[in-house]
Short mmCIF file of C-alpha atoms and ligand atoms in Angstrom, two decimals:
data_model
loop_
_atom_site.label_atom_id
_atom_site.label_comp_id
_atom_site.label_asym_id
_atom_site.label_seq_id
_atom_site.Cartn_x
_atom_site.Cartn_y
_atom_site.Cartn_z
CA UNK N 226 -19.30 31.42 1.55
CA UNK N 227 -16.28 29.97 3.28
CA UNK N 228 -12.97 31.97 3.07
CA UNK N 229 -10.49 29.49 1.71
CA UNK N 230 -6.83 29.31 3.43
CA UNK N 231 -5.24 29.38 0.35
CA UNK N 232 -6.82 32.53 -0.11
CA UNK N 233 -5.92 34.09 3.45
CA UNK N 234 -8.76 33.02 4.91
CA UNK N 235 -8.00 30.72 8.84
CA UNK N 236 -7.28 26.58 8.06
CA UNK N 237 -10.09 24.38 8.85
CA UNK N 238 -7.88 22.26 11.01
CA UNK N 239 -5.41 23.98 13.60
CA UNK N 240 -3.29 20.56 13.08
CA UNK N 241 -3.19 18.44 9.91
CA UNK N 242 -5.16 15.94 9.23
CA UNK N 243 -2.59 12.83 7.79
CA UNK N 244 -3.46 9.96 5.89
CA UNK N 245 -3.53 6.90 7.62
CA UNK N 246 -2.05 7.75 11.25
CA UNK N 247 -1.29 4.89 12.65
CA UNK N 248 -3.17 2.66 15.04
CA UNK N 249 -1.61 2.07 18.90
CA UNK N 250 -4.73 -0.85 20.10
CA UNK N 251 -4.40 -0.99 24.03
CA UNK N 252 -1.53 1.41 25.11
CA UNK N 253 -0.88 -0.45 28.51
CA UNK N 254 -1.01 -4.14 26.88
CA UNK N 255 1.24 -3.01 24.42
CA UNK N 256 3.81 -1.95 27.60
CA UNK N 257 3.46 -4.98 29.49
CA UNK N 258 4.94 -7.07 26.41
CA UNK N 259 7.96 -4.06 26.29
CA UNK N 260 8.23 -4.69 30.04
CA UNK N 261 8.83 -8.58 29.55
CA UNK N 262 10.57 -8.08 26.59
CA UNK N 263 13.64 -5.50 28.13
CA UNK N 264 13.42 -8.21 31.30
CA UNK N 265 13.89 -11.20 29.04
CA UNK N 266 16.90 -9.16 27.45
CA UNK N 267 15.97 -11.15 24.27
CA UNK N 268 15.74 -8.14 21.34
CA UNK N 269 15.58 -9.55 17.80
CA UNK N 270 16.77 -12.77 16.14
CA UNK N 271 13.61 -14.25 15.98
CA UNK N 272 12.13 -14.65 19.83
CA UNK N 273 9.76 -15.12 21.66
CA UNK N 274 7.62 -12.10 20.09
CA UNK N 275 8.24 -12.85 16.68
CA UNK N 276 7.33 -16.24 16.65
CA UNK N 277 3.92 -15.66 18.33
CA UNK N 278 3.15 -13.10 15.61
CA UNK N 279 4.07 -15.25 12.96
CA UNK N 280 1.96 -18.02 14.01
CA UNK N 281 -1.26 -15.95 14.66
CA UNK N 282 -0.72 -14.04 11.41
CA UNK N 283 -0.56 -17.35 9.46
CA UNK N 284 -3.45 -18.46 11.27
CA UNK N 285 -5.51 -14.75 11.17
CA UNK N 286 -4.42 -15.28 7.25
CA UNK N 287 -5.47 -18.96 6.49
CA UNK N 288 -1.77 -19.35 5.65
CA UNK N 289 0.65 -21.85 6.05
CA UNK N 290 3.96 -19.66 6.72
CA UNK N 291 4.00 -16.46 7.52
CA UNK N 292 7.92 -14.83 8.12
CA UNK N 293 8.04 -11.88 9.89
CA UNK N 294 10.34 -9.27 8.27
CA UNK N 295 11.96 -5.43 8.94
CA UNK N 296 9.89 -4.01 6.37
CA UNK N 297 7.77 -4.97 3.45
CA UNK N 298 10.07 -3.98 0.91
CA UNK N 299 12.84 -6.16 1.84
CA UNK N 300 9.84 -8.95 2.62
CA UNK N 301 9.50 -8.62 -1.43
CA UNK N 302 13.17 -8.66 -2.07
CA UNK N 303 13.34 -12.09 -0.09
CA UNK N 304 10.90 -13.35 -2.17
CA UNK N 305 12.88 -12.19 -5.54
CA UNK N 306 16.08 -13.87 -4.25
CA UNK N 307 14.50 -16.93 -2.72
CA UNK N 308 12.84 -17.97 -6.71
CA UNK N 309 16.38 -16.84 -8.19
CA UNK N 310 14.73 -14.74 -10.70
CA UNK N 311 16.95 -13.10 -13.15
CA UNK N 312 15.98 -10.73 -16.20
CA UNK N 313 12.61 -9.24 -16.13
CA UNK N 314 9.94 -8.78 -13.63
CA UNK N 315 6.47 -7.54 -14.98
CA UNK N 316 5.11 -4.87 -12.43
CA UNK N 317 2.54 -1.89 -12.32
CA UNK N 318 3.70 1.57 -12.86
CA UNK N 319 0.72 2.81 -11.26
CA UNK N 320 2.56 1.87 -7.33
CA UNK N 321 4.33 3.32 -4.66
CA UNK N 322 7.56 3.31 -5.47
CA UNK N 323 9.14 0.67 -3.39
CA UNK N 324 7.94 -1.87 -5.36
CA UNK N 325 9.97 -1.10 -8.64
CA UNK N 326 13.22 -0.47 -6.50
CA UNK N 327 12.98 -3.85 -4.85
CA UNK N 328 12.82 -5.20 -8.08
CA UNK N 329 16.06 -2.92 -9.34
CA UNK N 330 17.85 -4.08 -5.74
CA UNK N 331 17.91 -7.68 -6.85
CA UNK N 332 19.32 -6.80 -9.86
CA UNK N 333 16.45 -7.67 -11.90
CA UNK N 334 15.03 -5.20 -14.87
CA UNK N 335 11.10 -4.17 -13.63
CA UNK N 336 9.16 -3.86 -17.05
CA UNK N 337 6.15 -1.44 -16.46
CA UNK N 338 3.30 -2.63 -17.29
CA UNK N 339 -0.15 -0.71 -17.22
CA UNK N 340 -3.16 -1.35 -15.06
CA UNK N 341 -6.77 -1.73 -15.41
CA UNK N 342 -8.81 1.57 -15.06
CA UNK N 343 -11.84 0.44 -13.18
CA UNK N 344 -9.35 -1.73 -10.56
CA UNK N 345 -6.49 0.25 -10.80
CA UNK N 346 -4.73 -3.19 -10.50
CA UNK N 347 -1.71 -4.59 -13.64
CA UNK N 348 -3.83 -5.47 -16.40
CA UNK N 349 -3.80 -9.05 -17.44
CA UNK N 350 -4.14 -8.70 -21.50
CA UNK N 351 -1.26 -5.87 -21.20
CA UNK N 352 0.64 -7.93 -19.15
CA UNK N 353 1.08 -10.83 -21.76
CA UNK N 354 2.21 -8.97 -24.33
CA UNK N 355 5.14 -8.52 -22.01
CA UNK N 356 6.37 -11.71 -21.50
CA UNK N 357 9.33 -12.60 -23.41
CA UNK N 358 12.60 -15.15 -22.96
CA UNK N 359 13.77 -13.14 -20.68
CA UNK N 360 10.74 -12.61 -18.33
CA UNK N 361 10.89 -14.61 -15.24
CA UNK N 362 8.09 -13.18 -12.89
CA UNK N 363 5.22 -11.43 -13.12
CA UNK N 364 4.74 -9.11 -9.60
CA UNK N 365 1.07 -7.93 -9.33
CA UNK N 366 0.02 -5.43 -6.67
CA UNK N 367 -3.31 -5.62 -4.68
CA UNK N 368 -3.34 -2.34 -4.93
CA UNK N 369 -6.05 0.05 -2.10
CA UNK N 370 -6.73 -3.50 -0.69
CA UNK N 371 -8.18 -5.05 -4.13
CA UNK N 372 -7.59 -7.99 -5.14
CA UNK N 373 -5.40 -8.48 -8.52
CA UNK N 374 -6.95 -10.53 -11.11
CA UNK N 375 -5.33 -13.65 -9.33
CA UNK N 376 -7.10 -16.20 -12.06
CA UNK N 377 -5.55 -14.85 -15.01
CA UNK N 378 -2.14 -13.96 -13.70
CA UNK N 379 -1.87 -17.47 -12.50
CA UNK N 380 -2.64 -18.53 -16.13
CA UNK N 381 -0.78 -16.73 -16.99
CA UNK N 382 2.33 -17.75 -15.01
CA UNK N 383 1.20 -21.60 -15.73
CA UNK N 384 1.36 -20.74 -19.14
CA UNK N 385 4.99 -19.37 -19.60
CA UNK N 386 6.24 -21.16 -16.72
CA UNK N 387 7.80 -17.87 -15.03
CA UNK N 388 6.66 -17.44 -11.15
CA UNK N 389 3.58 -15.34 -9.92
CA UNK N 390 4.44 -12.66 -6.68
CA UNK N 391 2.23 -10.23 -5.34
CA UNK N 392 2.98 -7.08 -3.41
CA UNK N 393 0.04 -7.28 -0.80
CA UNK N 394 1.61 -4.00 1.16
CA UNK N 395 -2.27 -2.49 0.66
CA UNK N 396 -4.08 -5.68 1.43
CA UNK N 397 -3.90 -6.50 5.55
CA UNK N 398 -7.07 -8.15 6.34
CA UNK N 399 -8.24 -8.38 2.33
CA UNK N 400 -10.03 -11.32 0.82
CA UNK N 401 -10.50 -12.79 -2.99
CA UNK N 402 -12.86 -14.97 -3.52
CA UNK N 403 -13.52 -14.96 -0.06
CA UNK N 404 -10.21 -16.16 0.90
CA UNK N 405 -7.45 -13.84 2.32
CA UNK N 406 -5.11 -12.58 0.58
CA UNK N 407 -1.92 -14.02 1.54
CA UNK N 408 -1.41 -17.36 0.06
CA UNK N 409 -2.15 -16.39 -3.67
CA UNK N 410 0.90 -17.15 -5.85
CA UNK N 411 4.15 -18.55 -5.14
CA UNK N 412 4.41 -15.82 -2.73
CA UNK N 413 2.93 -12.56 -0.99
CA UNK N 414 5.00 -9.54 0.68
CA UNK N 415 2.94 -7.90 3.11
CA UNK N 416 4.27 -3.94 5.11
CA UNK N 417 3.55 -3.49 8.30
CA UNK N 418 4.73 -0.06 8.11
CA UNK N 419 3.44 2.82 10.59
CA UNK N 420 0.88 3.73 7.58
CA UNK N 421 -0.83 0.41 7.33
CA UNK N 422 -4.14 -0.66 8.11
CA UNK N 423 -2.16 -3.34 10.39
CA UNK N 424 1.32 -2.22 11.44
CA UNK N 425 4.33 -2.87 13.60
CA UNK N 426 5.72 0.21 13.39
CA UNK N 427 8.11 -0.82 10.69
CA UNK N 428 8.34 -4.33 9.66
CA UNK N 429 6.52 -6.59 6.72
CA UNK N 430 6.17 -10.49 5.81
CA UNK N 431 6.62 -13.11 3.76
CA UNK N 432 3.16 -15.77 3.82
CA UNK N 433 3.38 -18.74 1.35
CA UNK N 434 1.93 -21.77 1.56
CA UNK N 435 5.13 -23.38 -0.20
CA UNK N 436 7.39 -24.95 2.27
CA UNK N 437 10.30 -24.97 0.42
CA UNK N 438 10.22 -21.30 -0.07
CA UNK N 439 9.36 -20.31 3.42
CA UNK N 440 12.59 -22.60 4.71
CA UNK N 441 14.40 -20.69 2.16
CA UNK N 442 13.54 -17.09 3.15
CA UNK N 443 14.21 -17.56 6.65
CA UNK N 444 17.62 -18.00 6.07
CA UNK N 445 17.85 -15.78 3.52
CA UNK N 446 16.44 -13.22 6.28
CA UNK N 447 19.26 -14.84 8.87
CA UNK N 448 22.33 -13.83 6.82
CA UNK N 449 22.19 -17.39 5.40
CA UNK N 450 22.62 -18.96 8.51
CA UNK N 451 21.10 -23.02 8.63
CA UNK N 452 22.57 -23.40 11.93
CA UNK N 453 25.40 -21.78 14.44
CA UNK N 454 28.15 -22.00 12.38
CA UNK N 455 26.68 -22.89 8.79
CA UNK N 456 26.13 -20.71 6.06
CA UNK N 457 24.59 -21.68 2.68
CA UNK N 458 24.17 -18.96 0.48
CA UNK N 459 24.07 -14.82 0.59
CA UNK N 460 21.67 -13.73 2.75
CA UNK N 461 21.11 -10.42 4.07
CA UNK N 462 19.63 -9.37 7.74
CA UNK N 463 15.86 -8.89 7.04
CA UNK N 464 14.98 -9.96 10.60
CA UNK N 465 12.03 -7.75 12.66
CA UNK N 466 12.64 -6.89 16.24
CA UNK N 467 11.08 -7.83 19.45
CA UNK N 468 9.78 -4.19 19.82
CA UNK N 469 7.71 -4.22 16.89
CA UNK N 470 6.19 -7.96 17.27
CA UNK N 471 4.99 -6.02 20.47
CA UNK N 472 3.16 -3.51 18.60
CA UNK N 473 2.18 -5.98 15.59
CA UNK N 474 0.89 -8.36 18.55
CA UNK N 475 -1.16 -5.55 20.31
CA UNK N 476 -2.78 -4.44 17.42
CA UNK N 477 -3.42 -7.80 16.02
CA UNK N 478 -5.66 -7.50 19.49
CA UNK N 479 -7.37 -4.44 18.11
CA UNK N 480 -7.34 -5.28 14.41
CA UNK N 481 -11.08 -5.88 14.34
CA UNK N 482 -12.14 -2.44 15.97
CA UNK N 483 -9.49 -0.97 14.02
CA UNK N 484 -11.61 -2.45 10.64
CA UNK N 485 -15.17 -1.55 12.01
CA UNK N 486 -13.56 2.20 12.84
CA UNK N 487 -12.21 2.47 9.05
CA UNK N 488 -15.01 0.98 7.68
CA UNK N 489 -17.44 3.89 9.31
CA UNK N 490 -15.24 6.58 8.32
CA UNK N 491 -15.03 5.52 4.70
CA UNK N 492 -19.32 5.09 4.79
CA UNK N 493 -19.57 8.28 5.72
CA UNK N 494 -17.24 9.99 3.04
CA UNK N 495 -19.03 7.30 1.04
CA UNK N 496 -22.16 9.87 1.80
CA UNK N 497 -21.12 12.61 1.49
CA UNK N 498 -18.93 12.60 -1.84
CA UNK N 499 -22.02 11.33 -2.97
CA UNK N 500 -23.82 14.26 -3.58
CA UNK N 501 -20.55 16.13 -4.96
CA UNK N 502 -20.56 16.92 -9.17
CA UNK N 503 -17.19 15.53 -10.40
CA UNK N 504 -15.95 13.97 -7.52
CA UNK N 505 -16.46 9.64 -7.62
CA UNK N 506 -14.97 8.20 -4.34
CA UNK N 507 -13.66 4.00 -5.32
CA UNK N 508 -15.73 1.66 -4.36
CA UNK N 509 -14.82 -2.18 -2.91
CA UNK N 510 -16.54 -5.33 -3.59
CA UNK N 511 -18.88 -5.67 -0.94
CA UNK N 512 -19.10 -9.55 -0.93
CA UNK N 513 -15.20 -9.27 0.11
CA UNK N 514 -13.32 -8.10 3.16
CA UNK N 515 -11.57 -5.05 2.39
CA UNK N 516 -9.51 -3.01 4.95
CA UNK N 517 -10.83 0.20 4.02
CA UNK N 518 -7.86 1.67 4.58
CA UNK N 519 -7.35 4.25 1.62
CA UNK N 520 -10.38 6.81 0.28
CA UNK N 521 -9.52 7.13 -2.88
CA UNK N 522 -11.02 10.07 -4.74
CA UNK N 523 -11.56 10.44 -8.51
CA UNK N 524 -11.40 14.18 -9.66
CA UNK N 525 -13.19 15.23 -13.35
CA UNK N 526 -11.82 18.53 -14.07
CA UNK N 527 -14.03 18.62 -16.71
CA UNK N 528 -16.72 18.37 -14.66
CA UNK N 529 -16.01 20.44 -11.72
CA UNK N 530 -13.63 22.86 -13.34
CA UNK N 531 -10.63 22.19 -11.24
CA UNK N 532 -8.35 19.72 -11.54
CA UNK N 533 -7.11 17.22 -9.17
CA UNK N 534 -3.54 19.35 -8.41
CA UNK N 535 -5.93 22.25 -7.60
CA UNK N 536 -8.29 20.62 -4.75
CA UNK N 537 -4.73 18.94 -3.35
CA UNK N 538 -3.08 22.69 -3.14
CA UNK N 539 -6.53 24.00 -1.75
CA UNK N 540 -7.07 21.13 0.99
CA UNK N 541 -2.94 21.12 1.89
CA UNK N 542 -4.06 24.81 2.78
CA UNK N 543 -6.86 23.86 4.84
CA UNK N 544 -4.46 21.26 6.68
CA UNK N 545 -6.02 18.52 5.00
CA UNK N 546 -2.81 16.50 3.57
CA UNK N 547 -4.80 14.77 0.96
CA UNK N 548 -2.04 12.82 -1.29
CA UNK N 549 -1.37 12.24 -4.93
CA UNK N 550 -0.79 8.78 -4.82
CA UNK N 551 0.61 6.90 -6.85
CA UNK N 552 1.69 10.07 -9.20
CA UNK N 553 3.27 10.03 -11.69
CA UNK N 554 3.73 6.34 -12.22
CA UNK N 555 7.18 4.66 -11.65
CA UNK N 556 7.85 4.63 -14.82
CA UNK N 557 8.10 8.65 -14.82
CA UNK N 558 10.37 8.43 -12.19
CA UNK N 559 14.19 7.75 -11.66
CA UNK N 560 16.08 5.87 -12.72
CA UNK N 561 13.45 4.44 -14.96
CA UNK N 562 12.56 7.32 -16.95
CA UNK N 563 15.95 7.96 -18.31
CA UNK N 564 15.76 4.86 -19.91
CA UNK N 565 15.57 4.23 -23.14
CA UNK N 566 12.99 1.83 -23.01
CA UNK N 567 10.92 3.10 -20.28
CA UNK N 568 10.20 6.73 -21.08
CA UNK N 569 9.24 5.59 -24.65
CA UNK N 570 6.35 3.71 -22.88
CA UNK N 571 2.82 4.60 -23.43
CA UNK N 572 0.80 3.83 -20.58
CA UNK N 573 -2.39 5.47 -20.82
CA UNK N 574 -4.24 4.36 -17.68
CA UNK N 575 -1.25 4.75 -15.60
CA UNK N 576 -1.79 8.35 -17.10
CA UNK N 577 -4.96 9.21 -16.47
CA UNK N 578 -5.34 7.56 -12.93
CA UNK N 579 -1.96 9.48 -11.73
CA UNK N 580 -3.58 12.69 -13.17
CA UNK N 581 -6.57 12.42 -11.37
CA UNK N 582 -6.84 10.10 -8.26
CA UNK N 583 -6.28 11.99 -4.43
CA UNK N 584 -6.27 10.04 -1.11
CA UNK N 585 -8.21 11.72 1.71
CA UNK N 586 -7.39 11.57 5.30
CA UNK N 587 -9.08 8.50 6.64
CA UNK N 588 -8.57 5.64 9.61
CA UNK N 589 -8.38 5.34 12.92
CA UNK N 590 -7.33 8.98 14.08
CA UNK N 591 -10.16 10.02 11.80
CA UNK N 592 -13.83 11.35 13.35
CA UNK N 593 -17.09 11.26 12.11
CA UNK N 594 -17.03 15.26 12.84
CA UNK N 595 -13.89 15.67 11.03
CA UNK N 596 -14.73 13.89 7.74
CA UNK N 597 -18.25 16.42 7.61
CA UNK N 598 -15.77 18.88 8.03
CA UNK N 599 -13.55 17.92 4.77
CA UNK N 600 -16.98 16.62 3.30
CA UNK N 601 -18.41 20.34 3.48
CA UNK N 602 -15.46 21.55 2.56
CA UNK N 603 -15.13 20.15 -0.61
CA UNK N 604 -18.39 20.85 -0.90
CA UNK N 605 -17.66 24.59 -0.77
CA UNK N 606 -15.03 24.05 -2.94
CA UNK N 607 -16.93 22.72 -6.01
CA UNK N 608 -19.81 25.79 -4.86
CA UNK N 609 -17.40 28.27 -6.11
CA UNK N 610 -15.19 26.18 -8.39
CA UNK N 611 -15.49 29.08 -10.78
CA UNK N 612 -14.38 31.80 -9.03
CA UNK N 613 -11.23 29.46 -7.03
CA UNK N 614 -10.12 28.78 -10.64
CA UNK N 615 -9.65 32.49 -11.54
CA UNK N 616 -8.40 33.02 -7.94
CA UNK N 617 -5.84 30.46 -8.86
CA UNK N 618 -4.94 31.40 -12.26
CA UNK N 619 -4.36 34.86 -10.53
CA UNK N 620 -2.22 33.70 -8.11
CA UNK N 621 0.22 31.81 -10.18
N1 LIG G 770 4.54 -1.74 -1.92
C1 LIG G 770 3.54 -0.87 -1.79
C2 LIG G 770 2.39 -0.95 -2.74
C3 LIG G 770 3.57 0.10 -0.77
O1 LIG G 770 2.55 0.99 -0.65
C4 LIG G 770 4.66 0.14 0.11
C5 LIG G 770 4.73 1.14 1.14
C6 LIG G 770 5.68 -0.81 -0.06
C7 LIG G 770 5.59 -1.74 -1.09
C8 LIG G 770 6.88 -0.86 0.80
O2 LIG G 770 6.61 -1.24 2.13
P1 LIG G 770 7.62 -0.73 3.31
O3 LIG G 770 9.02 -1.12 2.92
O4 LIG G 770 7.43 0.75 3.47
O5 LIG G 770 7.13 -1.51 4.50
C9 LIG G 770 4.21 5.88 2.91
C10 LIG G 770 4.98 4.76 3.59
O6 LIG G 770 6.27 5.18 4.01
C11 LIG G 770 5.11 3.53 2.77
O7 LIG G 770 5.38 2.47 3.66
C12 LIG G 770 3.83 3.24 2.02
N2 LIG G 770 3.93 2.11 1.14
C13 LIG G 770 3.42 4.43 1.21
C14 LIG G 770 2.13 4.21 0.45
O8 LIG G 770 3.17 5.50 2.08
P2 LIG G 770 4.84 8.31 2.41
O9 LIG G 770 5.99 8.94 1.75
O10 LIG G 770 3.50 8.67 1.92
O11 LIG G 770 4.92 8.48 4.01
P3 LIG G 770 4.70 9.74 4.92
O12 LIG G 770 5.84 9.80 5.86
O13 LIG G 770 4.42 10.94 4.09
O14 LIG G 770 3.42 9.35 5.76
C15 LIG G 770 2.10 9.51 5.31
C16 LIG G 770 1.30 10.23 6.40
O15 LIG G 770 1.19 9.41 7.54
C17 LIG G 770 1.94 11.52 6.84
O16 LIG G 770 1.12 12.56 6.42
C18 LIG G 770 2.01 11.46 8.36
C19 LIG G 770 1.41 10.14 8.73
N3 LIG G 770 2.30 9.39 9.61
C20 LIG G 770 3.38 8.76 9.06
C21 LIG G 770 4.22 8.04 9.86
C22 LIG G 770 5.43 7.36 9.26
C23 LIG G 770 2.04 9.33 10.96
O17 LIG G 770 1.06 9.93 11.43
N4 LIG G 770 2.89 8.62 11.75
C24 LIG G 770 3.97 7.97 11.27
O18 LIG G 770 4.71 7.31 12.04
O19 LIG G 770 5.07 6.76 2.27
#
């Protein structure tokens, strides 16, 4: 039987194993844009490099605008200022974090709202009881890549007359209804951050297929600016640089290979969890494009006899950074849960999911041979479940 780290025994991996490492595409392409880019002296404020990425991600996207941003959160705050929301803004709990604070930065109140177990995604039905006079958005998240149920929220934002958003950070290369995501809603905030299925090393965007609002963020994103000397409004400097259209631009190249890679490596932990009692791995609609990016895991303690905190502290010791995302809901977190109204809340999916859910190392640093490697490890694992636990409870 295999001698566990945790329990003195050698890691599996001599260096960690991350989720989601990010993607280069072709190293020397990628320097011959740098190379034109430091000769043309022309940096940021929208050139040359930005402009071609925005029109081949609009077009990639099936999207009328696409505006390129410095990260995906502030892509989302743009958004937030550009419909003048005020009050409340329906959102997940069960999300990274970055899409409650963009919410608080705008100076709007996020109301948590819970999410649907089998998609993981803000639940509809919970999401109505919500609304109220002061509600003036509803922000779904596509969250691992699926789609929200984009129907009813739109129904539901018909209905009340409040505007529909959605945080597509997860959903690079996604489709619903065998359209991309991208121009769903009034708008969509996409990251390009290092830890994206598509990245430019930091950066994000804005796609909309509403004209008005796309002329609107890009000033907002320009400090206001309409032209040289004209301001009209408070804007703020959202812009991306040159460097990282270089990168987005490159792996734009190598986006395809970079899907077909992902899409192996999540088949074969597909396989291989499989066969393992009281683990589930999340599955994506097969009739849609999906980026594959995230292996999400589903852990039944009561099944396998140790719990999802357990196989995290285990694998960390093997060098496997598996990760608890997205525990323990924002609503457990600061600010939000010392308020009032917030840590009274009751949201029982949000719960269970950020109890029980692990993301395993997966994507294009990934190999075949490693993920048999973490596949027979966790193998081992729920072998000797028995024993570890008693280990464990020793050791603590
Ligand atoms: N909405 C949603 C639903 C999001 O998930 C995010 C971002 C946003 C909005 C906001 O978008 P941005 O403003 O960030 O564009 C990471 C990312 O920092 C964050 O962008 C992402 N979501 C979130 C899900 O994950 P951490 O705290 O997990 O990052 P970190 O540094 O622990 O990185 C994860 C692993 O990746 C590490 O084990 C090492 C590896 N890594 C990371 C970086 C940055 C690399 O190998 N190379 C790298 O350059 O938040």
């Amino acid at each position: 039987m295999y001698k566990l780290a945790i329990f003195d025994g050698k890691p599996l991996f001599a260096d960690e194993l991350c989720v989601n490492r990010p993607t280069i595409g072709n190293r020397s392409t990628f320097l011959n844009r740098v190379e034109k880019m430091l000769d043309s002296r022309m940096f940021t404020n929208s050139g040359p490099l930005v402009r071609e990425l925005e029109s081949k991600l609009a077009e990639y996207l099936g999207v009328k605008h696409c505006i390129a941003t410095c990260n995906g959160t502030m892509a989302l705050q743009l958004i937030m200022k550009a419909l003048n929301l005020t009050g409340e803004v329906i959102v997940p709990s069960f999300t990274f974090i970055a899409t409650a604070h963009a919410v608080s930065w705008q100076g709007l109140k996020p109301i948590f709202c819970d999410v649907d177990i089998d998609t993981n995604n803000i639940d509809p039905v919970a999401c109505e009881r919500l609304i109220n006079k002061n509600t003036t958005a509803i922000l779904g998240v596509h969250l691992w890549g699926r789609a929200c149920d984009i129907e009813k929220l739109q129904s539901l934002a018909d209905k009340y007359n409040i505007k529909l958003i959605f945080d597509s950070a997860h959903a690079f290369g996604c489709s619903h209804k065998n359209k991309m995501i991208a121009g769903f809603g009034d708008a969509e905030a996409f990251s390009f951050h290092s830890t994206k299925a598509f990245h430019t090393f930091e950066g994000g965007a804005v796609t909309t297929n509403n004209s008005e609002i796309a002329q609107k963020i890009k000033r907002l994103r320009n400090f206001g600016f309409v032209d040289y000397d004209c301001v009209d409004g408070i804007g703020i400097n959202g812009k991306m640089p040159e460097v990282c259209a270089a990168m987005g631009l490159t792996n734009l190249e190598s986006f395809s290979s970079s899907l077909t890679n992902n899409k192996k490596i999540y088949d074969e932990y597909k396989k291989l969890i499989a066969g393992l009692k009281g683990l589930s791995l999340h599955t994506y609609d097969e009739t849609e494009k999906n980026n594959y990016q995230y292996v999400v895991i589903d852990v039944d303690e009561s099944a396998v006899g140790l719990s999802r905190d357990n196989f995290i502290e285990i694998l960390h010791a093997e060098n496997i950074k598996a990760r608890k995302y997205f525990y323990p809901g924002c609503h457990n977190m600061q600010p939000y849960i010392s308020n009032n109204d917030t840590n009274k809340l009751n949201l029982l999916n949000t719960r269970f999911l950020s109890h029980r859910l692990m993301v395993l190392p997966a994507g294009s640093s990934m190999t075949i041979a490693q993920v048999n490697k973490v596949g027979n490890i966790l193998k081992s694992i729920i072998g000797q479940s028995k024993l570890i636990k008693s280990k464990l409870e020793a050791l603590n």
